[in-house]
Coordinates of C-alpha atoms (C1' of nucleotides) in Angstrom, one line a residue:
Chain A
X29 CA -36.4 60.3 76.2
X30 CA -34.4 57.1 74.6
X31 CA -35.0 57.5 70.5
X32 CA -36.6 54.8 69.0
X33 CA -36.5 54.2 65.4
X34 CA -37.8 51.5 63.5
X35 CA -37.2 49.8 59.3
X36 CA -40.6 48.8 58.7
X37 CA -40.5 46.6 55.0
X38 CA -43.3 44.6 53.8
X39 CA -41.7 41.5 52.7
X40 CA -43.3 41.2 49.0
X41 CA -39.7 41.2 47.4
X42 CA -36.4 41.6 47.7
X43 CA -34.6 44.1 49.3
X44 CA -33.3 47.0 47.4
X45 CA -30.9 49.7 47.5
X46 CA -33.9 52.6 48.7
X47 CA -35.2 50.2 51.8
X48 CA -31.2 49.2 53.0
X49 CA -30.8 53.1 52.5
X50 CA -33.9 54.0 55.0
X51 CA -32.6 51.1 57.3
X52 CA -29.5 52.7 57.4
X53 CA -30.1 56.3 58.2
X54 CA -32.8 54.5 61.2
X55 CA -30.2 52.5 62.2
X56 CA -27.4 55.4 61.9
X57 CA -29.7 58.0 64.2
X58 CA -30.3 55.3 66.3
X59 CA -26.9 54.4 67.2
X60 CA -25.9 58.2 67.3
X61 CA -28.7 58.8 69.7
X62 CA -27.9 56.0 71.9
X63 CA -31.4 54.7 71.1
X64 CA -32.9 51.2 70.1
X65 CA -33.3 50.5 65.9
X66 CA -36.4 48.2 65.7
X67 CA -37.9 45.8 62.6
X68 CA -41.3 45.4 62.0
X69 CA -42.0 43.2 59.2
X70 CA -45.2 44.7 57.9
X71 CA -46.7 41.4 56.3
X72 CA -50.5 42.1 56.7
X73 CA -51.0 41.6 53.3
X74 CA -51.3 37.6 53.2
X75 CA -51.2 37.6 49.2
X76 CA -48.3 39.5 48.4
X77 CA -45.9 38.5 51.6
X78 CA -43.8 36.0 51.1
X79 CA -41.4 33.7 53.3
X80 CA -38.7 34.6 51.3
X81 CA -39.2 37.9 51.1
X82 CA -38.8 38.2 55.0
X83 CA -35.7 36.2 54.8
X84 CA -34.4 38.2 52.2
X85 CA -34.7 41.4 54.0
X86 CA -33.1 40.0 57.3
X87 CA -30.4 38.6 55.4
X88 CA -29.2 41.7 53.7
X89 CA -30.0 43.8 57.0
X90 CA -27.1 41.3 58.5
X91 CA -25.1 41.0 55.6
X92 CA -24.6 44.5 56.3
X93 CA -24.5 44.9 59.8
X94 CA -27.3 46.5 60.3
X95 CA -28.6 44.7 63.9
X96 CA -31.6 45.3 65.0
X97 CA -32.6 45.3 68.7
X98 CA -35.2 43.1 70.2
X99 CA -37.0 40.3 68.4
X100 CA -38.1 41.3 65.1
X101 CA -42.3 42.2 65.4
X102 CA -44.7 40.8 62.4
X103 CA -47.7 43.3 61.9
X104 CA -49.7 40.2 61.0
X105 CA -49.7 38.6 64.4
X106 CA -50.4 42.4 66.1
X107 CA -54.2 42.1 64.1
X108 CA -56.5 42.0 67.5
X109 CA -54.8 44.9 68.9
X110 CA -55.1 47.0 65.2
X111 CA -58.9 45.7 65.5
X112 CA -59.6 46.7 69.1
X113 CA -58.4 50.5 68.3
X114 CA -60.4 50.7 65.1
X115 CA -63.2 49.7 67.8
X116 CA -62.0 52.0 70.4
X117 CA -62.2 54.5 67.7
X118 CA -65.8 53.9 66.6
X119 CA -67.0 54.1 69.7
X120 CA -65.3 57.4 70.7
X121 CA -67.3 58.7 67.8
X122 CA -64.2 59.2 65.4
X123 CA -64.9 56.7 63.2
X124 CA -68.1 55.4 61.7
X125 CA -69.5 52.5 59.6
X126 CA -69.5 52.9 55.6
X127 CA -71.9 51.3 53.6
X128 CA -71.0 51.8 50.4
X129 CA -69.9 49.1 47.6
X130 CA -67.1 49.1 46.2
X131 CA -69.2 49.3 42.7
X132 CA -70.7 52.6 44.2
X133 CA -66.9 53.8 45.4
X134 CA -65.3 53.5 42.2
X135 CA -68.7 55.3 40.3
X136 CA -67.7 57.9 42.8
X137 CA -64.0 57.8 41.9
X138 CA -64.7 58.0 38.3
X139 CA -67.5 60.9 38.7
X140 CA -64.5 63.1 40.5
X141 CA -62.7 62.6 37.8
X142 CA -64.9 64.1 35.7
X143 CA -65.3 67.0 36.9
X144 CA -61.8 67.4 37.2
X145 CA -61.7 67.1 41.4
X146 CA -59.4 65.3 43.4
X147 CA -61.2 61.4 43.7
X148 CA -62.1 60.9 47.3
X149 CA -65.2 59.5 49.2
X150 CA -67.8 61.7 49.6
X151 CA -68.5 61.1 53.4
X152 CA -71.7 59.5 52.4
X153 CA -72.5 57.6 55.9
X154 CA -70.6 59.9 57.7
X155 CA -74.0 61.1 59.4
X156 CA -76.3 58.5 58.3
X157 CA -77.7 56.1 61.1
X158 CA -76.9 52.9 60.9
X159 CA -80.8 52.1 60.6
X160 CA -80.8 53.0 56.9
X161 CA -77.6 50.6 56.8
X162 CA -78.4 48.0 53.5
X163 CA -78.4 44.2 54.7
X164 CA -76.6 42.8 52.1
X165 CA -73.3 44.5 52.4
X166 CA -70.6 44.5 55.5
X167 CA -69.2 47.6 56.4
X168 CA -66.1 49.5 56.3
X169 CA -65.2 51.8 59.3
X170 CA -63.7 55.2 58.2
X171 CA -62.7 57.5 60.0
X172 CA -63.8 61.2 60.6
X173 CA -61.2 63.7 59.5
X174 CA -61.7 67.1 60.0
X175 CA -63.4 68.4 57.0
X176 CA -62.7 72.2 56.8
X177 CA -59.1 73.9 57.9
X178 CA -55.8 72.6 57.6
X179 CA -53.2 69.7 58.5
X180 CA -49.4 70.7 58.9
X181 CA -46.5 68.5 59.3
X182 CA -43.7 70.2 60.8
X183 CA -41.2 67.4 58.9
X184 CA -37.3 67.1 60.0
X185 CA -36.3 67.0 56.1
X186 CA -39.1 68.1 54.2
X187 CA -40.3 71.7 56.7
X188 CA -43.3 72.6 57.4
X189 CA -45.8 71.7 55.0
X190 CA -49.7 71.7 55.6
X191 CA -52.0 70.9 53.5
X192 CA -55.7 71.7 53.2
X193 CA -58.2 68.9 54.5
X194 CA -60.9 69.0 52.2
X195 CA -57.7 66.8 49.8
X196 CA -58.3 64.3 52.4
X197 CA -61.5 62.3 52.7
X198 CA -62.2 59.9 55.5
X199 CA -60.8 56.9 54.6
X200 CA -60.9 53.1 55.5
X201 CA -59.1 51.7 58.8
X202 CA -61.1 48.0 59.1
X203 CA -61.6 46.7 56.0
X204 CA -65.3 45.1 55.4
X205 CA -63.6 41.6 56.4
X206 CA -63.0 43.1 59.5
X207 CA -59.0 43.2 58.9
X208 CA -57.0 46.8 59.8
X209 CA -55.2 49.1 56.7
X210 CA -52.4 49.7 56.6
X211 CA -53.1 53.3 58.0
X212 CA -54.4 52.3 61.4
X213 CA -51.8 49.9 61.8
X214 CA -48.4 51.5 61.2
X215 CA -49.8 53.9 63.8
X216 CA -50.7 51.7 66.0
X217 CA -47.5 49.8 66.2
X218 CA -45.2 52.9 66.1
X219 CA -47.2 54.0 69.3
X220 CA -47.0 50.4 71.0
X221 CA -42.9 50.3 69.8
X222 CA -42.6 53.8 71.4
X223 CA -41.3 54.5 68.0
X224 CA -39.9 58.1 68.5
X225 CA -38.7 59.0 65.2
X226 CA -40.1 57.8 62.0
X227 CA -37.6 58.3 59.1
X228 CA -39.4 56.8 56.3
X229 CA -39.3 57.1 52.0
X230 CA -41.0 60.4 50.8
X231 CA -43.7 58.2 49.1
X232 CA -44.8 58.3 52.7
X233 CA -45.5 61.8 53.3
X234 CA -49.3 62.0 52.5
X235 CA -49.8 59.1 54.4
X236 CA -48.6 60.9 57.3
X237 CA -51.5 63.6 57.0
X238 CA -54.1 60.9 57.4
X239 CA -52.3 59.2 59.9
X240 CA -52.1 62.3 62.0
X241 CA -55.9 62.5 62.8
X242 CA -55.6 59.0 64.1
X243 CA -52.9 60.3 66.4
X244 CA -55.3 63.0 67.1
X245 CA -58.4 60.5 67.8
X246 CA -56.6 59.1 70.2
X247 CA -54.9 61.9 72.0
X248 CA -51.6 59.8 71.3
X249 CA -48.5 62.0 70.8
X250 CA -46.8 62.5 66.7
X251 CA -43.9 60.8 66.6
X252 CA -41.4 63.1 64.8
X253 CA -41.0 62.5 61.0
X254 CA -38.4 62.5 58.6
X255 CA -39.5 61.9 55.0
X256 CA -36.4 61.1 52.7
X257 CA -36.6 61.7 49.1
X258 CA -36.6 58.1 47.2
X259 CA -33.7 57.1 44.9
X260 CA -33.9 56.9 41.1
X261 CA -32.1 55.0 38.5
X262 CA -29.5 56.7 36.4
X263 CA -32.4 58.2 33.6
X264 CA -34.3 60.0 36.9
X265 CA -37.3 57.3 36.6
X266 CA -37.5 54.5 38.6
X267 CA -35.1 52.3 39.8
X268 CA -34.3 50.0 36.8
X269 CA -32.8 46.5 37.2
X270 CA -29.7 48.0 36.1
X271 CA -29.4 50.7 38.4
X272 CA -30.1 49.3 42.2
X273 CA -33.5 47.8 41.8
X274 CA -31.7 44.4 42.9
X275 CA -32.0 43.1 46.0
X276 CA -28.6 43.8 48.2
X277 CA -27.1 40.4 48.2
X278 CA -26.9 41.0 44.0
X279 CA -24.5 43.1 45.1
X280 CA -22.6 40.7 47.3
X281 CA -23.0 38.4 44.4
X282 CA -21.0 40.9 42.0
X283 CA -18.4 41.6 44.3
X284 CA -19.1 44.8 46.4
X285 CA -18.0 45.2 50.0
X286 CA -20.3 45.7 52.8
X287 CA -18.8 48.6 53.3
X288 CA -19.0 50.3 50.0
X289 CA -22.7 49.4 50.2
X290 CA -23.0 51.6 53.6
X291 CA -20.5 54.3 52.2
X292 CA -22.0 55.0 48.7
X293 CA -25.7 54.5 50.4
X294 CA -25.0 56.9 53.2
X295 CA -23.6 59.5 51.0
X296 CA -26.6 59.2 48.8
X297 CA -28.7 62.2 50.1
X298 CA -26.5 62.8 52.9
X299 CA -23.5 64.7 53.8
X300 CA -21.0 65.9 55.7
X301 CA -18.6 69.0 53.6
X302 CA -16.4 67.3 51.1
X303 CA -16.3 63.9 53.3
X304 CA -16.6 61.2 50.7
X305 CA -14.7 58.6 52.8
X306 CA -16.8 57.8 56.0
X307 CA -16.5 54.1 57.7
X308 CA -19.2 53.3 59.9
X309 CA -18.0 54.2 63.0
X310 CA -17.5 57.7 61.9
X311 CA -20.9 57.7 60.3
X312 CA -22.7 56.8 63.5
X313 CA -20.9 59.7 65.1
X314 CA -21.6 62.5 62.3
X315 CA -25.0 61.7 61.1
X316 CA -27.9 63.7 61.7
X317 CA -30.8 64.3 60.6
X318 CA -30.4 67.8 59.3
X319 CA -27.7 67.2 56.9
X320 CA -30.4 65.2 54.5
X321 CA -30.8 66.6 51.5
X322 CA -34.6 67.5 50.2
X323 CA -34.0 66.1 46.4
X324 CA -34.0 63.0 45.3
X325 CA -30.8 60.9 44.2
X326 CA -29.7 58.8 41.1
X327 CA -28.0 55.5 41.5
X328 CA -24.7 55.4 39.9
X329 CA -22.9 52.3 39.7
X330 CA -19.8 54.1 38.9
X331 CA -19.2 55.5 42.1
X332 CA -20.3 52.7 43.8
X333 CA -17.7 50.8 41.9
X334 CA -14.8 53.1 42.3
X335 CA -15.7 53.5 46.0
X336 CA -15.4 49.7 46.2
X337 CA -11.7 49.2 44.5
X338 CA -10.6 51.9 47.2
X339 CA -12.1 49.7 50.1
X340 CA -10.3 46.8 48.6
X341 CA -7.4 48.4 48.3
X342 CA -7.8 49.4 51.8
X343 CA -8.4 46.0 53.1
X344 CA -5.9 43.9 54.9
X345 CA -4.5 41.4 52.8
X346 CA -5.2 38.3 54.3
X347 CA -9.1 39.3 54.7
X348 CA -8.8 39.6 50.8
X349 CA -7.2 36.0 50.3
X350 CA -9.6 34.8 52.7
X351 CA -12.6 35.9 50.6
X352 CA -11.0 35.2 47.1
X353 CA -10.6 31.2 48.8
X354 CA -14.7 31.5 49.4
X355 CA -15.7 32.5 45.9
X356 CA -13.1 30.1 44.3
X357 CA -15.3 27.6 47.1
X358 CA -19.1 28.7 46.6
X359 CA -18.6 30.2 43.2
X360 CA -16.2 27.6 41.1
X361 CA -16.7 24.4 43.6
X362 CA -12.1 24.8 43.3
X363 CA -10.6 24.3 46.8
X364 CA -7.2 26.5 46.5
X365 CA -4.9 24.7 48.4
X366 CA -2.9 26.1 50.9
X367 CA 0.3 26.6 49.0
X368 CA -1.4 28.6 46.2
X369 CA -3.3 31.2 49.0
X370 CA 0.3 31.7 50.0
X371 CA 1.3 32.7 46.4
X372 CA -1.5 34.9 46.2
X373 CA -1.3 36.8 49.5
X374 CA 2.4 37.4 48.0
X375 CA 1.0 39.1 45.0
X376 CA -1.7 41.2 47.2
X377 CA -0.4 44.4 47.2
X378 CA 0.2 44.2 43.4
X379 CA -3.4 42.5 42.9
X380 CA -6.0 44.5 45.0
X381 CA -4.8 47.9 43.3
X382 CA -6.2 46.4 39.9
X383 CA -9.5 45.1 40.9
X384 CA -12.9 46.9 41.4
X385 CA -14.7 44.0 42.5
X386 CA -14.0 40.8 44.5
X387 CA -14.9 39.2 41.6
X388 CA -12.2 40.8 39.7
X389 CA -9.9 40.5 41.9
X390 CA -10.8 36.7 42.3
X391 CA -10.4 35.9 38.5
X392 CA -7.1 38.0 38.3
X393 CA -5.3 35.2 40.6
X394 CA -6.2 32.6 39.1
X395 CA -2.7 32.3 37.1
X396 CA -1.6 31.5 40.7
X397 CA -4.0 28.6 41.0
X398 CA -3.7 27.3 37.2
X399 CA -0.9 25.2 36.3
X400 CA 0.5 25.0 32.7
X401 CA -0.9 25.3 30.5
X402 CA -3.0 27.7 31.3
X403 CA -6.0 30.0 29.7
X404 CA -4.8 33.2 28.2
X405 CA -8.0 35.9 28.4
X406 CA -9.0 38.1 24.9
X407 CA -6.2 41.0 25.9
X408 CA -3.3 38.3 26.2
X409 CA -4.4 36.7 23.6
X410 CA -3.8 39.8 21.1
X411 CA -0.8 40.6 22.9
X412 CA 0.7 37.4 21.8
X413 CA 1.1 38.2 17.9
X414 CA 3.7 35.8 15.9
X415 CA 6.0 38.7 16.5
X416 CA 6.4 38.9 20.1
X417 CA 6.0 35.0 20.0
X418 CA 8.9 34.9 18.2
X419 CA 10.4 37.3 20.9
X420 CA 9.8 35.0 23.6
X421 CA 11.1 32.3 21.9
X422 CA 14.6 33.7 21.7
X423 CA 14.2 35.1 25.1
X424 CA 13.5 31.3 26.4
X425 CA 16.9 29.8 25.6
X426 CA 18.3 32.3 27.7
X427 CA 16.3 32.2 30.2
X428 CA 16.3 28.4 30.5
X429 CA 19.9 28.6 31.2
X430 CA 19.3 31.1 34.5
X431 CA 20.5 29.0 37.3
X432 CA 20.0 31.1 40.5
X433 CA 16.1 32.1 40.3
X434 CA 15.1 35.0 42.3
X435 CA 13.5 38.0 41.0
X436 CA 16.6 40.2 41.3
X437 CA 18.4 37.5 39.1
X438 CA 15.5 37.6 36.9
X439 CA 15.1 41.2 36.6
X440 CA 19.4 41.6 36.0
X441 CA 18.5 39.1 32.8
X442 CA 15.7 40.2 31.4
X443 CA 17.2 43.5 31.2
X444 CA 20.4 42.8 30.1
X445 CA 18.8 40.8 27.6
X446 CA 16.9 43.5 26.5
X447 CA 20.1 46.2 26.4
X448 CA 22.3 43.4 24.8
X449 CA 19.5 43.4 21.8
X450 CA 18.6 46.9 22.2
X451 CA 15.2 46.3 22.4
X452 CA 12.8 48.1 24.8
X453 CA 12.0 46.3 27.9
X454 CA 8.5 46.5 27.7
X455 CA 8.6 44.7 24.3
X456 CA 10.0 41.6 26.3
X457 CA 7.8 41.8 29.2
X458 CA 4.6 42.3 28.2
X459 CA 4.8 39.1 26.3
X460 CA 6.5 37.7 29.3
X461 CA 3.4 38.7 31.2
X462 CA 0.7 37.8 28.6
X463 CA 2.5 34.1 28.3
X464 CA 3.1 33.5 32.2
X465 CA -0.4 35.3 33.3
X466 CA -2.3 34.6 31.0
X467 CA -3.4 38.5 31.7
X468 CA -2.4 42.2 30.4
X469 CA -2.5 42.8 33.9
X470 CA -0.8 41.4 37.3
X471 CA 1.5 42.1 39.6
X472 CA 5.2 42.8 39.3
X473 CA 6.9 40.8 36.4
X474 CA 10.1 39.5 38.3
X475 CA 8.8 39.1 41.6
X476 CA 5.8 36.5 40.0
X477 CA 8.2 34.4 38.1
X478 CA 10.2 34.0 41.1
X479 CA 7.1 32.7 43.2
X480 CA 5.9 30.5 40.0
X481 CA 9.2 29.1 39.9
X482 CA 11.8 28.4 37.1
X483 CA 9.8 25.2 36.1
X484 CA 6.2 25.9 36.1
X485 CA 7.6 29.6 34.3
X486 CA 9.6 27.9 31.8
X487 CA 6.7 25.6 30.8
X488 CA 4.2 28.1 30.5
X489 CA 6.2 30.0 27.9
X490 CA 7.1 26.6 26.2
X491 CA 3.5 26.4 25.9
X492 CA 3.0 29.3 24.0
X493 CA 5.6 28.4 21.6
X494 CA 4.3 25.2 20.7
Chain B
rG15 C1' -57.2 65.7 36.7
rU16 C1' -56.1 67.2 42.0
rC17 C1' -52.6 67.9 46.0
rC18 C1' -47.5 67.8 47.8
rC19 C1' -42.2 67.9 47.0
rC20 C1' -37.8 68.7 44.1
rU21 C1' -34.3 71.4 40.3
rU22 C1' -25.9 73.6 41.4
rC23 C1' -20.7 70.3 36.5
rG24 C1' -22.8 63.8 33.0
rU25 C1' -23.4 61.7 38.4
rC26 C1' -23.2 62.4 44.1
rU27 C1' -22.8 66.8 46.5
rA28 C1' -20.5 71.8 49.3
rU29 C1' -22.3 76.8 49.7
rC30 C1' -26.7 78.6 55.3
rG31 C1' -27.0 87.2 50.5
rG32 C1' -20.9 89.2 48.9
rU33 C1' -16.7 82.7 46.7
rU34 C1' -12.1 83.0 40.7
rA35 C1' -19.3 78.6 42.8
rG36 C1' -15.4 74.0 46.2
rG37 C1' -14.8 68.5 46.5
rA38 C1' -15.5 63.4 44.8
rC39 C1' -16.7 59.8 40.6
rA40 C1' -16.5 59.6 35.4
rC41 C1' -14.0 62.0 31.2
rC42 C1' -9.5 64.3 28.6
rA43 C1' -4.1 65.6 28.6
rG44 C1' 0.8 65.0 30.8
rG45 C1' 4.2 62.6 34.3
rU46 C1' 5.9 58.0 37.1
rU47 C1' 5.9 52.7 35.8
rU48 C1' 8.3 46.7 32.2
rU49 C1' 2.4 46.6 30.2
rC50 C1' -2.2 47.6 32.5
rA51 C1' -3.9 49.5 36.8
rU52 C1' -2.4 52.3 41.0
rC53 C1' -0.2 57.0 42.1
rC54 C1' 1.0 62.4 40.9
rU55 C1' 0.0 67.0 38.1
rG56 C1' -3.2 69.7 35.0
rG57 C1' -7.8 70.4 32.1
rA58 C1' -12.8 70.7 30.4
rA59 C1' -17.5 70.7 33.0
rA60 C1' -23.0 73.5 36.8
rG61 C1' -26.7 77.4 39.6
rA62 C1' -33.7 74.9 34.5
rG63 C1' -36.1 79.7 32.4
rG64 C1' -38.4 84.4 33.6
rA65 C1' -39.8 88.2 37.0
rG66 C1' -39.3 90.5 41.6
rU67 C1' -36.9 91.8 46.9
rU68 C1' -31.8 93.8 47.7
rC69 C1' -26.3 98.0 47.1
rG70 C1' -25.6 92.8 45.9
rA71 C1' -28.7 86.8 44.6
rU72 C1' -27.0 79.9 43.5
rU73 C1' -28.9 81.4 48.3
rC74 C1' -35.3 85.0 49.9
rU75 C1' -40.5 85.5 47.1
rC76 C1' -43.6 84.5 42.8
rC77 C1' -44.6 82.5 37.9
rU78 C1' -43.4 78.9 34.0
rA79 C1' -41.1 74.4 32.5
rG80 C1' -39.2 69.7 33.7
rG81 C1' -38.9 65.6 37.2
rG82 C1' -40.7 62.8 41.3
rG83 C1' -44.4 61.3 44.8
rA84 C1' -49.4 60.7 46.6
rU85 C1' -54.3 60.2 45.3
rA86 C1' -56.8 51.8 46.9
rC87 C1' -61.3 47.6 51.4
rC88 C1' -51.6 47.5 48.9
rA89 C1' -48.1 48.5 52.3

RNA sequence: GUCCCCUUCGUCUAUCGGUUAGGACACCAGGUUUUCAUCCUGGAAAGAGGAGUUCGAUUCUCCUAGGGGAUACCA
């Protein structure tokens, strides 16, 4: 039998780091099944969907790959058929019309709670005929779970777990304005998807009790269920705007690779050994289902953000310049000309080992794009003291008067410089740096000033000196 | 309140009764380096607590504590 899974968001905000984590492991067992990953936008509740919500979630499904097959499906335009089994349902004699207000369901709420029992409907018209049914209110249908025994869900992360059914009571599945829950309907259109395996958060799981005895009703066969524990922010409560309760493209926004996303996400809860490093081709071959882990995770930006300066690092050069020449674009509204993205793909491999984000990386070459004079940042700032100003300006007279300038000329000067006045190199080139960078941090010394060239160098340093 | 689940270094995790409890991030120290970063080497750092079962428990069982989730005419 093919698998089926399915990512079933309901688009009333954006989409954070928990949903792109359950749409990856559907979309990772999936893939390592051979099987189809569907999207059904669940967006039956007309006041809290929004258009932008759907968009949202389909844009940070593709930002990071994660395709789905088939047309997407909208819960909201599947209604008749969610209706017409709520019927079916009735009139197999599972279900049955509830007469009770909502006044007299939340008196019966409350008077649970009193006594200290679990607050659940009482099954008041579960055997009532509908001749005793009040005119003035519409009904709800419910329907008829068994009252006495047991439920057990044999789940692929969570075991076997049953629970008693007098904790469930027989609740709603057609609203009294004749409109489905929730409950009737995910079932419903995981059977009509042929949805095989539903891998779902763990806020889930009791839902999946109640939604068995609709399976049940209807003779329709489980699907098989994996319930993954939910992610927490960094203080083991929610997820706090700090700690992944953004919406994914934040993350694009700050600079993190699709990649890191997937790698950090995946190895949230899952795992494979000591395997820390897993691209996605490797991750649709390993992952399973059995390797999930039963306890829930903590977001750590940290690792997220160390994970990302290895993927830059790891990325081909002219991919990097090519992004950096997009953010200066859609970011700073600065076209880098042509010349300039050559300077800095010459300075990749000393760039991309000092950034953590694309941003960072982006506002480290930015001494390439700058002419003189240019912006010195807080650390070059304090670097240049009246000391090593001084320094620099002794240094410049020299320097001025190098005539072949290449960085092994360069380097031979600077160092001989530094000999002839026994002072120690770094206490030359670190103002050097500072002056021509405008940074603490860059690429090689000699190598830059050879790219900058002797005039745009020489004026930078004269700029500090005035 | 009731029901369900979870608990290994600060964080993510490995371990499927016998290990000096391993790795990664972060942290600390040292080395390489023109600075910073990278890189290399080393270090500190964990089985929530208590009972059992067993020759032997991180691993199995129970209790307690802590955390999370669910208890809607939301999804």
């Amino acid at each position: 039998m093919k698998v089926i899974t399915r990512f079933a968001p309901s688009p009333t905000g954006y989409l954070h780091i928990g949903g792109v984590r359950t749409a990856l492991f559907n979309w990772l067992f999936a893939k390592n099944n051979n099987g189809l990953f569907k999207l059904r936008i669940e967006d039956t509740d007309l006041k809290r969907s929004t258009q932008e919500a759907k968009e949202a979630i389909m844009n940070g499904l593709k930002w990071l790959d994660l395709n789905w097959d088939q047309e997407e499906i909208y819960q909201s335009k599947r209604i008749d058929r969610h209706k017409e089994i709520g019927n079916e349902l009735l009139r197999l004699g599972y279900a049955y019309k509830c007469y009770c207000s909502p006044e007299e369901l939340t008196e019966m709420r409350e008077k649970a709670k009193k006594e200290k029992k679990a607050p659940r409907y009482n099954g008041k018209w579960r055997e009532k005929d509908e001749s005793e049914a009040p005119k003035d209110i519409k009904p709800v249908i419910r329907i008829k779970c068994p009252q006495t025994g047991s439920t057990n869900i044999n789940d692929i992360v969570q075991g076997n777990i049953s629970i008693k059914n007098n904790e469930l009571d027989d609740f709603i599945i057609i609203r009294s304005d004749g409109t489905p829950t929730y409950m009737l309907s995910v079932v419903v259109d995981d059977f009509d998807m042929g949805v095989t395996h539903v891998i779902r958060g763990d806020d889930h799981f009791t839902n999946t009790f109640r939604q068995k005895h609709i399976y049940n009703a209807l003779n329709w066969e489980l699907p098989k269920y994996a319930h993954i524990p939910l992610i927490h922010g960094m203080d083991g409560g929610k997820l706090s705007k700090r700690h992944g309760a953004l919406g994914v493209d934040s993350y694009d926004d700050m600079g993190y690779l699709k990649e890191t996303m997937l790698n950090y996400l995946l190895r949230l809860g899952w795992s494979h050994g000591d395997k820390e490093i897993i691209s996605k081709e490797e991750a649709i071959k390993l992952f399973n289902l059995d390797s999930i882990g039963k306890s829930s995770a903590k977001f750590d930006i940290e690792r997220l953000t160390s994970l990302n300066a290895y993927y830059i690092e790891n990325k081909k050069n002219e991919e990097l310049v090519l992004t950096i020449k997009n953010y200066y674009a859609n970011k700073k509204n600065i076209n880098i000309t042509n010349n300039d993205l050559s300077l800095i793909l010459n300075g990749m491999n000393g760039l991309k080992t000092r950034a953590r984000t694309i941003n960072e990386l982006a506002e480290m070459c930015s001494f390439y794009i700058e002419k003189a004079p240019i912006t010195l940042d807080k650390k070059s700032k304090k670097v240049l003291n009246n000391e090593n100003i001084n320094t620099l300006k002794l240094y410049y007279n020299q320097l001025s008067k190098l005539e072949i300038w290449n960085k092994e000329e360069i380097e031979e000067d600077i160092k001989m410089y530094c000999q002839a006045n026994n002072i120690n190199l770094g206490k030359l080139a670190q103002p050097l740096r500072a002056a021509i960078t405008g940074k603490s941090v860059s690429p090689g010394l000699y190598e830059l000033m050879e790219v900058l060239g002797k005039n745009e160098t020489l004026a930078r340093i004269t700029n500090i000196n005035n």
